[in-house]
Coordinates of C-alpha atoms in Angstrom, one line a residue:
X1 CA 151.0 123.7 -104.3
X2 CA 153.2 124.9 -107.1
X3 CA 156.4 122.3 -108.1
X4 CA 158.0 125.3 -109.9
X5 CA 161.8 125.2 -107.9
X6 CA 161.5 121.7 -108.6
X7 CA 165.3 119.9 -109.3
X8 CA 166.5 123.9 -108.1
X9 CA 168.8 124.0 -104.6
X10 CA 169.0 126.4 -102.0
X11 CA 170.8 127.3 -99.2
X12 CA 169.8 129.7 -96.0
X13 CA 173.3 130.9 -94.9
X14 CA 172.8 131.7 -91.3
X15 CA 174.0 131.8 -87.7
X16 CA 172.9 132.5 -84.4
X17 CA 170.5 135.0 -83.6
X18 CA 168.9 134.9 -87.3
X19 CA 165.6 136.6 -87.2
X20 CA 163.4 133.4 -86.7
X21 CA 160.5 134.3 -89.2
X22 CA 162.7 135.9 -92.1
X23 CA 164.1 132.3 -92.2
X24 CA 161.7 129.9 -91.8
X25 CA 158.8 131.8 -94.3
X26 CA 161.5 131.6 -97.2
X27 CA 162.1 128.2 -96.6
X28 CA 158.3 127.2 -96.5
X29 CA 158.0 129.0 -99.7
X30 CA 160.6 127.3 -101.2
X31 CA 160.5 124.0 -100.4
X32 CA 156.0 124.5 -100.8
X33 CA 157.5 125.5 -105.1
X34 CA 159.3 122.4 -104.7
X35 CA 163.0 123.0 -104.2
X36 CA 165.2 121.5 -101.4
X37 CA 166.2 124.2 -99.0
X38 CA 169.6 123.7 -96.4
X39 CA 170.5 125.7 -93.8
X40 CA 174.4 126.0 -93.9
X41 CA 175.8 127.7 -90.8
X42 CA 179.8 127.9 -90.1
X43 CA 179.5 125.1 -87.4
X44 CA 176.8 122.1 -88.1
X45 CA 175.9 122.8 -84.3
X46 CA 172.4 123.9 -84.7
X47 CA 171.6 127.5 -84.6
X48 CA 169.3 129.5 -82.3
X49 CA 166.8 132.0 -83.8
X50 CA 165.8 135.4 -82.3
X51 CA 162.0 135.6 -82.3
X52 CA 161.2 139.5 -82.4
X53 CA 162.8 140.3 -78.6
X54 CA 163.5 137.1 -77.7
X55 CA 166.0 134.1 -78.5
X56 CA 163.7 131.5 -80.1
X57 CA 164.1 128.0 -81.2
X58 CA 167.3 126.1 -82.2
X59 CA 167.5 124.9 -86.0
X60 CA 169.1 122.0 -86.8
X61 CA 171.9 122.3 -89.9
X62 CA 171.9 120.6 -93.0
X63 CA 175.3 121.5 -93.6
X64 CA 178.3 123.4 -92.3
X65 CA 180.7 125.7 -94.6
X66 CA 183.3 122.8 -93.8
X67 CA 181.5 120.3 -95.2
X68 CA 179.5 122.6 -98.6
X69 CA 180.5 123.2 -101.9
X70 CA 178.1 126.6 -103.5
X71 CA 178.1 124.9 -106.5
X72 CA 176.1 122.1 -105.3
X73 CA 173.5 125.9 -105.4
X74 CA 171.2 127.1 -108.2
X75 CA 170.3 130.4 -104.9
X76 CA 171.2 131.7 -102.1
X77 CA 168.8 133.2 -99.2
X78 CA 170.5 135.4 -96.3
X79 CA 168.2 136.1 -93.4
X80 CA 168.5 139.0 -91.1
X81 CA 168.0 139.6 -87.7
X82 CA 171.1 141.5 -85.4
X83 CA 173.6 139.4 -84.7
X84 CA 173.7 136.7 -87.2
X85 CA 174.7 139.0 -89.9
X86 CA 176.9 140.9 -88.2
X87 CA 178.4 137.5 -87.2
X88 CA 178.7 135.9 -90.6
X89 CA 180.0 139.5 -91.8
X90 CA 183.4 139.0 -90.5
X91 CA 183.3 135.0 -91.2
X92 CA 185.5 135.0 -94.3
X93 CA 183.9 131.3 -95.0
X94 CA 180.6 132.9 -95.2
X95 CA 181.7 135.9 -97.5
X96 CA 183.9 133.5 -100.0
X97 CA 180.3 131.4 -99.6
X98 CA 178.3 134.4 -100.4
X99 CA 181.0 135.6 -103.5
X100 CA 180.4 132.5 -105.4
X101 CA 176.6 133.0 -106.2
X102 CA 177.3 136.8 -107.2
X103 CA 180.6 135.7 -109.2
X104 CA 178.2 132.3 -111.1
X105 CA 175.1 134.6 -111.7
X106 CA 173.0 132.9 -109.4
X107 CA 169.7 134.7 -107.3
X108 CA 170.3 135.8 -103.9
X109 CA 168.0 137.0 -101.4
X110 CA 168.2 139.4 -98.3
X111 CA 166.0 141.0 -95.6
X112 CA 166.7 142.6 -92.9
X113 CA 170.2 143.4 -92.0
X114 CA 171.1 141.0 -94.6
X115 CA 172.7 142.8 -96.6
X116 CA 175.5 143.5 -94.5
X117 CA 177.4 140.2 -95.3
X118 CA 176.9 141.4 -99.5
X119 CA 178.4 144.6 -98.4
X120 CA 181.4 142.8 -96.8
X121 CA 181.5 140.2 -100.0
X122 CA 182.3 143.5 -101.6
X123 CA 179.0 142.7 -104.0
X124 CA 176.8 145.6 -103.4
X125 CA 179.0 148.4 -105.6
X126 CA 176.2 150.0 -108.0
X127 CA 173.4 148.2 -107.0
X128 CA 169.7 148.6 -105.8
X129 CA 169.0 147.2 -102.7
X130 CA 166.8 147.3 -100.0
X131 CA 167.4 146.7 -96.3
X132 CA 166.8 147.4 -92.6
X133 CA 166.8 151.3 -92.7
X134 CA 169.3 151.3 -90.0
X135 CA 171.5 149.9 -92.7
X136 CA 170.8 152.0 -95.7
X137 CA 173.8 154.2 -94.7
X138 CA 176.0 151.3 -94.6
X139 CA 175.1 150.3 -98.1
X140 CA 175.5 154.0 -99.5
X141 CA 178.9 154.1 -98.6
X142 CA 179.5 151.0 -99.9
X143 CA 178.4 151.9 -103.0
X144 CA 174.6 150.5 -103.3
X145 CA 171.5 152.6 -103.7
X146 CA 169.4 152.2 -100.8
X147 CA 165.5 152.7 -101.6
X148 CA 162.6 152.3 -99.1
X149 CA 160.8 150.1 -100.9
X150 CA 159.1 146.4 -99.4
X151 CA 161.2 144.3 -102.1
X152 CA 163.9 145.4 -104.7
X153 CA 165.3 143.3 -107.5
X154 CA 168.1 144.4 -109.2
X155 CA 169.4 141.6 -112.0
X156 CA 168.5 138.1 -109.5
X157 CA 169.4 140.1 -106.1
X158 CA 166.4 140.7 -104.1
X159 CA 166.2 142.5 -100.6
X160 CA 163.2 144.1 -98.3
X161 CA 163.5 145.4 -95.5
X162 CA 161.4 143.9 -91.9
X163 CA 159.6 140.9 -91.6
X164 CA 156.2 142.8 -92.9
X165 CA 157.6 142.2 -96.0
X166 CA 158.2 138.6 -95.9
X167 CA 154.9 137.5 -98.7
X168 CA 156.3 140.1 -101.2
X169 CA 159.8 138.9 -100.6
X170 CA 159.2 135.5 -100.5
X171 CA 156.9 135.6 -104.1
X172 CA 159.5 137.7 -105.7
X173 CA 162.9 135.3 -104.7
X174 CA 160.5 132.2 -106.0
X175 CA 160.4 133.8 -109.0
X176 CA 163.7 135.1 -109.8
X177 CA 164.9 131.6 -108.7
X178 CA 162.5 129.6 -111.3
X179 CA 164.1 132.3 -113.8
X180 CA 167.6 130.9 -113.2
X181 CA 170.9 132.1 -113.4
X182 CA 171.0 136.6 -114.0
X183 CA 174.1 137.8 -116.6
X184 CA 173.4 141.0 -114.8
X185 CA 174.1 139.7 -111.6
X186 CA 178.0 140.0 -110.6
X187 CA 180.3 140.4 -108.0

């Protein structure tokens, strides 16, 4: 068990309807690498997962958006699912929280439909990303270059397509967080 992320704090921003494995697997990988990981949500109530084809478990929220400060975190992860990012991309507090990581040049990971949040936060123009295929046109319309690969890294921004890509996503995510701030990461 590597401790390359000792002393790092990471926020996973999610709400009801997140794809379960896209939260649990990155969380486990970052914790195994020594990071402290908090689940951050719009409210302090537990959030319910979507587990492939039906509702999954309910997860405790460590901090609500009102209780947290993005400056406390070294990185941000946005899991996908369909309902979760669709809700977060309409939440101005979630978008402001997300923008902070780009403005501060911190690593960000987004998988599946997670890049929807990035589009609404206004941080994808001129960036190379991947996502669930149905999000590709939305990314292109927002000025991003969409690439069909299991993981794409663009100056600290790590994106992947689906749960099938989680091994590559988690590995690159840990690597980028370990590297720290990326000067070319921008809002």
